Amino acid sequence: MQALARRQRHRRGLHQTRRSAAATEPARCRQGGRKMLRTAPRLLRTICTTAAVYQHKLKLALIGQSIFGQEVYNKLRKEGHKVVGVFTVPDKNGQADPLALAAEKDGTPVFKFPKWRAKGKPIQEVVAAYKSVGAELNVLPFCTQFIPMDVINCPKHGSIIYHPSILPRHRGASAINWTLIQGDKKAGFTIFWADDGLDTGPILLQRECDVGQNDTVDDLYNRFLFPEGIKAMVEAVHLIADGKAPRIPQPKEGATYEGIQKKENAEISWDQPAAALHNWIRGHDKVPGAWTTINGQVVTFYGSSLLDASVPAGQELTIKGASRSGLVTKNGLVIFGNDGKMVLVRNLQFEDGKMIPASRYFSADETTALELTEEEKKIAEDIRAIWKGILSNVPVIEDSTDFFKSGASSMHVVRMLEEIKQKHSALQLQNEDVYMATKFADFIQMAVRKIRGEDKEEELVIDYVSKNINNMTVNMPYQCFINGKFIDADDGKTYDTVNPADGSVIASVSSASLADVDKAVAAAKEAFENGEWGRMNARERGRIMYRLADLMEEHQEELATIESIDSGAVYTLALKTHIGMSVQTFRYFAGWCDKIQGATIPINQARPNHNLTFTKKEPIGVCAIIIPWNYPLMMLAWKSAACLAAGNTLVLKPAQVTPLTSLKFAELSAKAGFPKGVINILPGSGGLVGQHLSEHPDVRKVGFTGSTPTGKQIMKSAAANLKKVSLELGGKSPLIIFSDCELDRAVKMGMGAVYFNKGENCIAAGRLFVEESIHDEFVKKVVEEIKKMKIGDPLDRSTDHGPQNHKAHLEKLLQYCETGVKEGATLVYGGRQVCRPGFFMEPTVFTDVEDHMYIAQEESFGPVMVISKFKNGDVDGVLRRANATEYGLASGVFTKDINKALYISEKLEAGTVFINTYNKTDVAAPFGGFKLSGFGKDLGEEALHEYLRTKAITVEY
């Protein structure tokens, strides 16, 4: 970043001078940003297209420097243009600029002029040397020198310049700094025709990107300005070569010019809102650095972010000019705006150049040097050799050798970290680590601490509701989980979640607001577009998912207990199915992470050239997942595991009545190592939170399991911005039992098909068709088995049937049974609430159910068996009745005749058909319905495609 500082000390010349408008050197392309053309003027949208085929080539002079200039140079040569000369800066400390190195390697003429003019006039020898190369176009991707207008206007096509702002806004050499300082929502760059003004030349093309809430100059360059700027410079040259380059006069409206930001005018003014303080700090990060005075010493602030939470605990720190003391907390220095809102500052730099984590302000001198092991000493010597290779002008790398004072710049930071990564892949370092430890000894100490894991963030702070229950203590988070933290709802609202076994309150849970939805979506978007998750390789993503599955398994008894008291699930079932299958699901999809592939497609060749067409499977982005209350953790796992394996980030809304295992899952995900913002959990109202997620413009996919009416509403909301949707909705699954079945097995499986999980089962057999000859015996055996079932405390290991999920659902089931009786169906057993505390209902059996009846057509979602007879041997007749429903989730058939079974399986209109079994789902088998039961699949490979998009790429060679 010292090079960055030097660049910003230059001033653009007026009238007879010209240099590139880039104010800072792009550090390195980490991740491609979203590309979009500026919306006006319309001509730009028409001309700036990557789909064009360019025919003509030019002779180019490249004037500039840096890795950015080097990449533009390499790309232009690769595209067939001839670079006839490179004009760059002299070597520094014996090291050539990257652009010069690349050109010299290729044999391109390189000129290293210290300056182009003297006493305000062009140096004729320099201008003559330039003219000797015969360039047709000057390309200035990044230049810190004053270039005379004699040179700018000399070529046939003139000169083009890269400027890091959306002109005419932010003219001047500190354009990108001012983009952040003024809190712009959009950043970008302009490639324009050089003139004799101040960034006022006609526009050739522009690109823009969103500015994240906590973006710094480096963030914008790494994500967008560097990678997209290189592409755009090449595209601009192509357009000029083909005579298609526009010259759009810059509008006067919106034009601004800001001066160069220097250290002396970067002092923080404290009488501002927190957002303005944050923008000032990040706009000066890393150069020149926003500063203030603390204890008589100038201290520079780096790494700021807005802090939207309650005031944390910390030690007060008096700051000159601030009306309120800062707080040194475990996460950094918290400062306050005049609006009472907070900013978190991560790093501080003192006047002597030493930089420390702000959290260590009061203990900066207390760090004890580590004693290195033999293996660590070998790593240290490898790093010493890497430093020596970069700092070739330094005879010996001593412990006191300072990386930057010895001549290194930001481009050398990238090289150093990449070389370390090649030798020691387990040592993951960031650019910021180098700035925090610029001396060799300090750098080695920092690296060793990382190797030992001593630099990890402090443990997640969680407020629990704890209960001693089921022979254990269960600890349950109850707050929203947003961006890696448990926080109260924005408006402080809560609601009670109730134990259905006795009606008691388990906990008061945060009820997320619209503001919380926006925060969670923003965090998920940031994590996807700019965070570690988006850069992570697929195998590392899988490793984290495996770790999460292991943690879920380690906590399976606690999770099953929470699931039981929050949803009413029988503990043994919760342990085996609710939790057990959740663990299996995460392990299954963890294995898919590095196996997601595209395809190579043969196409007609564009002779005489050749074409290669292939597809890529890409993650979609931010996904909203809305789950029901019958299998709280398992439904979370079915959707979230596929979503995460594909590389997306998510905001999940659990059912309002069963939020606790989802919040416990959030805790375990953080401990597994998921980066902040990847997983966000919002308990609360479906009508509020779910609706806002469905219509949120930054959510690109909604995965929903629940009722058909709600699914229809989600479809309508999602249509506003055409987001992808998958729906697993209601069902009225038919189960056909023929007289040639194994009757006892059919009875056992039929009861499981209805009463499994208290009938709160999306694929429950909503209607049984029993062949006439065995009907009465089947009903008799079912009633006999029901009488053996134990209804009671779901934590009792001998309990067969627990309480319904919540009171409103129990009341709905009782009304359902009353309707059946009124319509003339025969209530053989049950139909009543059990006389005990809680929301218990008797397993129920109806017979003589005719096709027109309400209970024959509508799902109960409870322990209600609805039985209809069909005539002996009437296969096609019973098929017509089974399919005479608007739903199509699941179905089943019991028969010994395999031909009959397969015939029926072909004719049944359902996403799943069970033959001589029921409820047999597996993580590898796709699951989903037809008709009003929804579309899209959970589980299996097909589920991955619900969370991926396909991109086709064609290359001509």
PDB file of N, CA and C in Angstrom, residues 265-329:
ATOM      1  N   ASN A 265      -5.337  15.961   5.595  1.00  0.00           N
ATOM      2  CA  ASN A 265      -6.762  16.294   5.581  1.00  0.00           C
ATOM      3  C   ASN A 265      -7.663  15.077   5.770  1.00  0.00           C
ATOM      4  N   ALA A 266      -7.088  14.004   6.353  1.00  0.00           N
ATOM      5  CA  ALA A 266      -7.862  12.785   6.594  1.00  0.00           C
ATOM      6  C   ALA A 266      -8.259  12.620   8.058  1.00  0.00           C
ATOM      7  N   GLU A 267      -8.096  13.689   8.853  1.00  0.00           N
ATOM      8  CA  GLU A 267      -8.470  13.590  10.268  1.00  0.00           C
ATOM      9  C   GLU A 267      -9.989  13.405  10.389  1.00  0.00           C
ATOM     10  N   ILE A 268     -10.381  12.603  11.343  1.00  0.00           N
ATOM     11  CA  ILE A 268     -11.796  12.293  11.545  1.00  0.00           C
ATOM     12  C   ILE A 268     -12.490  13.445  12.254  1.00  0.00           C
ATOM     13  N   SER A 269     -13.596  13.895  11.697  1.00  0.00           N
ATOM     14  CA  SER A 269     -14.446  14.891  12.344  1.00  0.00           C
ATOM     15  C   SER A 269     -15.551  14.134  13.072  1.00  0.00           C
ATOM     16  N   TRP A 270     -15.642  14.299  14.375  1.00  0.00           N
ATOM     17  CA  TRP A 270     -16.470  13.399  15.182  1.00  0.00           C
ATOM     18  C   TRP A 270     -17.942  13.779  15.246  1.00  0.00           C
ATOM     19  N   ASP A 271     -18.292  15.003  14.904  1.00  0.00           N
ATOM     20  CA  ASP A 271     -19.700  15.416  15.010  1.00  0.00           C
ATOM     21  C   ASP A 271     -20.474  15.004  13.753  1.00  0.00           C
ATOM     22  N   GLN A 272     -20.586  13.698  13.558  1.00  0.00           N
ATOM     23  CA  GLN A 272     -21.270  13.138  12.391  1.00  0.00           C
ATOM     24  C   GLN A 272     -22.019  11.868  12.803  1.00  0.00           C
ATOM     25  N   PRO A 273     -22.991  11.470  12.019  1.00  0.00           N
ATOM     26  CA  PRO A 273     -23.637  10.171  12.272  1.00  0.00           C
ATOM     27  C   PRO A 273     -22.646   9.025  12.079  1.00  0.00           C
ATOM     28  N   ALA A 274     -22.980   7.872  12.624  1.00  0.00           N
ATOM     29  CA  ALA A 274     -22.088   6.711  12.538  1.00  0.00           C
ATOM     30  C   ALA A 274     -21.811   6.322  11.086  1.00  0.00           C
ATOM     31  N   ALA A 275     -22.818   6.398  10.234  1.00  0.00           N
ATOM     32  CA  ALA A 275     -22.623   6.010   8.837  1.00  0.00           C
ATOM     33  C   ALA A 275     -21.583   6.905   8.160  1.00  0.00           C
ATOM     34  N   ALA A 276     -21.607   8.201   8.469  1.00  0.00           N
ATOM     35  CA  ALA A 276     -20.636   9.130   7.878  1.00  0.00           C
ATOM     36  C   ALA A 276     -19.228   8.845   8.400  1.00  0.00           C
ATOM     37  N   LEU A 277     -19.110   8.521   9.700  1.00  0.00           N
ATOM     38  CA  LEU A 277     -17.801   8.155  10.259  1.00  0.00           C
ATOM     39  C   LEU A 277     -17.259   6.906   9.549  1.00  0.00           C
ATOM     40  N   HIS A 278     -18.126   5.925   9.405  1.00  0.00           N
ATOM     41  CA  HIS A 278     -17.736   4.681   8.738  1.00  0.00           C
ATOM     42  C   HIS A 278     -17.288   4.943   7.305  1.00  0.00           C
ATOM     43  N   ASN A 279     -18.036   5.757   6.575  1.00  0.00           N
ATOM     44  CA  ASN A 279     -17.666   6.059   5.191  1.00  0.00           C
ATOM     45  C   ASN A 279     -16.332   6.797   5.111  1.00  0.00           C
ATOM     46  N   TRP A 280     -16.105   7.684   6.054  1.00  0.00           N
ATOM     47  CA  TRP A 280     -14.837   8.428   6.072  1.00  0.00           C
ATOM     48  C   TRP A 280     -13.664   7.475   6.313  1.00  0.00           C
ATOM     49  N   ILE A 281     -13.833   6.557   7.263  1.00  0.00           N
ATOM     50  CA  ILE A 281     -12.748   5.627   7.591  1.00  0.00           C
ATOM     51  C   ILE A 281     -12.480   4.675   6.434  1.00  0.00           C
ATOM     52  N   ARG A 282     -13.526   4.073   5.893  1.00  0.00           N
ATOM     53  CA  ARG A 282     -13.301   3.091   4.824  1.00  0.00           C
ATOM     54  C   ARG A 282     -12.865   3.763   3.523  1.00  0.00           C
ATOM     55  N   GLY A 283     -13.271   5.021   3.323  1.00  0.00           N
ATOM     56  CA  GLY A 283     -12.835   5.730   2.139  1.00  0.00           C
ATOM     57  C   GLY A 283     -11.364   6.078   2.151  1.00  0.00           C
ATOM     58  N   HIS A 284     -10.735   6.035   3.322  1.00  0.00           N
ATOM     59  CA  HIS A 284      -9.304   6.314   3.450  1.00  0.00           C
ATOM     60  C   HIS A 284      -8.491   5.060   3.754  1.00  0.00           C
ATOM     61  N   ASP A 285      -9.099   3.900   3.643  1.00  0.00           N
ATOM     62  CA  ASP A 285      -8.461   2.624   3.982  1.00  0.00           C
ATOM     63  C   ASP A 285      -7.990   1.968   2.682  1.00  0.00           C
ATOM     64  N   LYS A 286      -6.700   1.745   2.480  1.00  0.00           N
ATOM     65  CA  LYS A 286      -5.582   1.826   3.383  1.00  0.00           C
ATOM     66  C   LYS A 286      -4.825   3.158   3.313  1.00  0.00           C
ATOM     67  N   VAL A 287      -4.961   3.916   2.229  1.00  0.00           N
ATOM     68  CA  VAL A 287      -4.219   5.168   2.074  1.00  0.00           C
ATOM     69  C   VAL A 287      -5.202   6.291   1.795  1.00  0.00           C
ATOM     70  N   PRO A 288      -5.028   7.435   2.419  1.00  0.00           N
ATOM     71  CA  PRO A 288      -3.941   7.803   3.342  1.00  0.00           C
ATOM     72  C   PRO A 288      -4.184   7.379   4.786  1.00  0.00           C
ATOM     73  N   GLY A 289      -5.385   6.893   5.099  1.00  0.00           N
ATOM     74  CA  GLY A 289      -5.684   6.453   6.459  1.00  0.00           C
ATOM     75  C   GLY A 289      -6.365   7.534   7.270  1.00  0.00           C
ATOM     76  N   ALA A 290      -7.589   7.268   7.695  1.00  0.00           N
ATOM     77  CA  ALA A 290      -8.315   8.221   8.552  1.00  0.00           C
ATOM     78  C   ALA A 290      -7.743   8.146   9.962  1.00  0.00           C
ATOM     79  N   TRP A 291      -7.520   9.297  10.570  1.00  0.00           N
ATOM     80  CA  TRP A 291      -6.820   9.285  11.857  1.00  0.00           C
ATOM     81  C   TRP A 291      -7.478  10.208  12.874  1.00  0.00           C
ATOM     82  N   THR A 292      -7.105   9.977  14.107  1.00  0.00           N
ATOM     83  CA  THR A 292      -7.532  10.819  15.218  1.00  0.00           C
ATOM     84  C   THR A 292      -6.407  10.822  16.247  1.00  0.00           C
ATOM     85  N   THR A 293      -6.622  11.538  17.328  1.00  0.00           N
ATOM     86  CA  THR A 293      -5.600  11.613  18.379  1.00  0.00           C
ATOM     87  C   THR A 293      -6.109  10.906  19.628  1.00  0.00           C
ATOM     88  N   ILE A 294      -5.312   9.951  20.116  1.00  0.00           N
ATOM     89  CA  ILE A 294      -5.630   9.201  21.344  1.00  0.00           C
ATOM     90  C   ILE A 294      -4.411   9.258  22.254  1.00  0.00           C
ATOM     91  N   ASN A 295      -4.605   9.777  23.450  1.00  0.00           N
ATOM     92  CA  ASN A 295      -3.519   9.900  24.426  1.00  0.00           C
ATOM     93  C   ASN A 295      -2.313  10.635  23.831  1.00  0.00           C
ATOM     94  N   GLY A 296      -2.600  11.702  23.070  1.00  0.00           N
ATOM     95  CA  GLY A 296      -1.546  12.544  22.516  1.00  0.00           C
ATOM     96  C   GLY A 296      -0.839  11.970  21.316  1.00  0.00           C
ATOM     97  N   GLN A 297      -1.283  10.833  20.811  1.00  0.00           N
ATOM     98  CA  GLN A 297      -0.618  10.181  19.680  1.00  0.00           C
ATOM     99  C   GLN A 297      -1.596  10.037  18.517  1.00  0.00           C
ATOM    100  N   VAL A 298      -1.097  10.262  17.303  1.00  0.00           N
ATOM    101  CA  VAL A 298      -1.924  10.058  16.118  1.00  0.00           C
ATOM    102  C   VAL A 298      -2.123   8.560  15.913  1.00  0.00           C
ATOM    103  N   VAL A 299      -3.377   8.164  15.815  1.00  0.00           N
ATOM    104  CA  VAL A 299      -3.721   6.754  15.614  1.00  0.00           C
ATOM    105  C   VAL A 299      -4.610   6.668  14.371  1.00  0.00           C
ATOM    106  N   THR A 300      -4.245   5.795  13.448  1.00  0.00           N
ATOM    107  CA  THR A 300      -4.988   5.632  12.199  1.00  0.00           C
ATOM    108  C   THR A 300      -5.901   4.418  12.291  1.00  0.00           C
ATOM    109  N   PHE A 301      -7.126   4.582  11.776  1.00  0.00           N
ATOM    110  CA  PHE A 301      -8.151   3.534  11.873  1.00  0.00           C
ATOM    111  C   PHE A 301      -8.257   2.768  10.546  1.00  0.00           C
ATOM    112  N   TYR A 302      -8.334   1.445  10.663  1.00  0.00           N
ATOM    113  CA  TYR A 302      -8.527   0.585   9.493  1.00  0.00           C
ATOM    114  C   TYR A 302      -9.558  -0.491   9.806  1.00  0.00           C
ATOM    115  N   GLY A 303     -10.264  -0.911   8.744  1.00  0.00           N
ATOM    116  CA  GLY A 303     -11.197  -2.038   8.885  1.00  0.00           C
ATOM    117  C   GLY A 303     -12.440  -1.688   9.667  1.00  0.00           C
ATOM    118  N   SER A 304     -13.220  -0.726   9.179  1.00  0.00           N
ATOM    119  CA  SER A 304     -14.431  -0.328   9.897  1.00  0.00           C
ATOM    120  C   SER A 304     -15.649  -1.040   9.339  1.00  0.00           C
ATOM    121  N   SER A 305     -16.654  -1.193  10.179  1.00  0.00           N
ATOM    122  CA  SER A 305     -17.952  -1.744   9.755  1.00  0.00           C
ATOM    123  C   SER A 305     -19.023  -1.178  10.677  1.00  0.00           C
ATOM    124  N   LEU A 306     -20.216  -1.010  10.126  1.00  0.00           N
ATOM    125  CA  LEU A 306     -21.325  -0.549  10.956  1.00  0.00           C
ATOM    126  C   LEU A 306     -21.725  -1.651  11.910  1.00  0.00           C
ATOM    127  N   LEU A 307     -21.995  -1.291  13.143  1.00  0.00           N
ATOM    128  CA  LEU A 307     -22.338  -2.267  14.182  1.00  0.00           C
ATOM    129  C   LEU A 307     -23.788  -2.051  14.589  1.00  0.00           C
ATOM    130  N   ASP A 308     -24.622  -2.995  14.222  1.00  0.00           N
ATOM    131  CA  ASP A 308     -26.054  -2.900  14.508  1.00  0.00           C
ATOM    132  C   ASP A 308     -26.392  -3.914  15.582  1.00  0.00           C
ATOM    133  N   ALA A 309     -26.182  -3.552  16.827  1.00  0.00           N
ATOM    134  CA  ALA A 309     -26.419  -4.470  17.944  1.00  0.00           C
ATOM    135  C   ALA A 309     -26.505  -3.634  19.211  1.00  0.00           C
ATOM    136  N   SER A 310     -26.728  -4.311  20.307  1.00  0.00           N
ATOM    137  CA  SER A 310     -26.699  -3.601  21.582  1.00  0.00           C
ATOM    138  C   SER A 310     -25.257  -3.235  21.908  1.00  0.00           C
ATOM    139  N   VAL A 311     -25.071  -2.207  22.746  1.00  0.00           N
ATOM    140  CA  VAL A 311     -23.727  -1.736  23.080  1.00  0.00           C
ATOM    141  C   VAL A 311     -22.975  -2.858  23.796  1.00  0.00           C
ATOM    142  N   PRO A 312     -21.821  -3.283  23.244  1.00  0.00           N
ATOM    143  CA  PRO A 312     -21.098  -4.406  23.861  1.00  0.00           C
ATOM    144  C   PRO A 312     -20.316  -3.969  25.091  1.00  0.00           C
ATOM    145  N   ALA A 313     -19.912  -4.960  25.852  1.00  0.00           N
ATOM    146  CA  ALA A 313     -19.061  -4.683  27.015  1.00  0.00           C
ATOM    147  C   ALA A 313     -17.652  -4.361  26.529  1.00  0.00           C
ATOM    148  N   GLY A 314     -16.984  -3.433  27.219  1.00  0.00           N
ATOM    149  CA  GLY A 314     -15.634  -3.076  26.826  1.00  0.00           C
ATOM    150  C   GLY A 314     -15.029  -2.047  27.753  1.00  0.00           C
ATOM    151  N   GLN A 315     -13.760  -1.755  27.533  1.00  0.00           N
ATOM    152  CA  GLN A 315     -13.034  -0.784  28.351  1.00  0.00           C
ATOM    153  C   GLN A 315     -13.035   0.559  27.643  1.00  0.00           C
ATOM    154  N   GLU A 316     -13.423   1.608  28.360  1.00  0.00           N
ATOM    155  CA  GLU A 316     -13.544   2.927  27.747  1.00  0.00           C
ATOM    156  C   GLU A 316     -12.192   3.485  27.311  1.00  0.00           C
ATOM    157  N   LEU A 317     -12.220   4.209  26.172  1.00  0.00           N
ATOM    158  CA  LEU A 317     -11.019   4.822  25.628  1.00  0.00           C
ATOM    159  C   LEU A 317     -11.374   6.244  25.201  1.00  0.00           C
ATOM    160  N   THR A 318     -10.710   7.222  25.803  1.00  0.00           N
ATOM    161  CA  THR A 318     -10.968   8.623  25.484  1.00  0.00           C
ATOM    162  C   THR A 318     -10.331   8.990  24.150  1.00  0.00           C
ATOM    163  N   ILE A 319     -11.123   9.589  23.275  1.00  0.00           N
ATOM    164  CA  ILE A 319     -10.656   9.980  21.942  1.00  0.00           C
ATOM    165  C   ILE A 319     -10.832  11.485  21.807  1.00  0.00           C
ATOM    166  N   LYS A 320      -9.787  12.185  21.422  1.00  0.00           N
ATOM    167  CA  LYS A 320      -9.827  13.639  21.311  1.00  0.00           C
ATOM    168  C   LYS A 320     -10.906  14.065  20.317  1.00  0.00           C
ATOM    169  N   GLY A 321     -11.772  14.955  20.734  1.00  0.00           N
ATOM    170  CA  GLY A 321     -12.806  15.499  19.867  1.00  0.00           C
ATOM    171  C   GLY A 321     -14.100  14.724  19.863  1.00  0.00           C
ATOM    172  N   ALA A 322     -14.072  13.497  20.356  1.00  0.00           N
ATOM    173  CA  ALA A 322     -15.290  12.687  20.374  1.00  0.00           C
ATOM    174  C   ALA A 322     -16.101  13.006  21.621  1.00  0.00           C
ATOM    175  N   SER A 323     -17.397  13.185  21.470  1.00  0.00           N
ATOM    176  CA  SER A 323     -18.242  13.527  22.610  1.00  0.00           C
ATOM    177  C   SER A 323     -18.483  12.325  23.519  1.00  0.00           C
ATOM    178  N   ARG A 324     -18.203  11.140  23.025  1.00  0.00           N
ATOM    179  CA  ARG A 324     -18.417   9.930  23.804  1.00  0.00           C
ATOM    180  C   ARG A 324     -17.206   9.027  23.667  1.00  0.00           C
ATOM    181  N   SER A 325     -16.758   8.455  24.777  1.00  0.00           N
ATOM    182  CA  SER A 325     -15.583   7.580  24.742  1.00  0.00           C
ATOM    183  C   SER A 325     -15.854   6.362  23.879  1.00  0.00           C
ATOM    184  N   GLY A 326     -14.782   5.876  23.253  1.00  0.00           N
ATOM    185  CA  GLY A 326     -14.889   4.616  22.543  1.00  0.00           C
ATOM    186  C   GLY A 326     -14.827   3.455  23.519  1.00  0.00           C
ATOM    187  N   LEU A 327     -15.080   2.264  23.012  1.00  0.00           N
ATOM    188  CA  LEU A 327     -15.024   1.056  23.839  1.00  0.00           C
ATOM    189  C   LEU A 327     -14.102   0.042  23.177  1.00  0.00           C
ATOM    190  N   VAL A 328     -13.058  -0.374  23.884  1.00  0.00           N
ATOM    191  CA  VAL A 328     -12.203  -1.448  23.381  1.00  0.00           C
ATOM    192  C   VAL A 328     -12.855  -2.759  23.791  1.00  0.00           C
ATOM    193  N   THR A 329     -13.360  -3.483  22.809  1.00  0.00           N
ATOM    194  CA  THR A 329     -14.083  -4.726  23.067  1.00  0.00           C
ATOM    195  C   THR A 329     -13.283  -5.899  22.514  1.00  0.00           C
TER     196      THR A 329
END
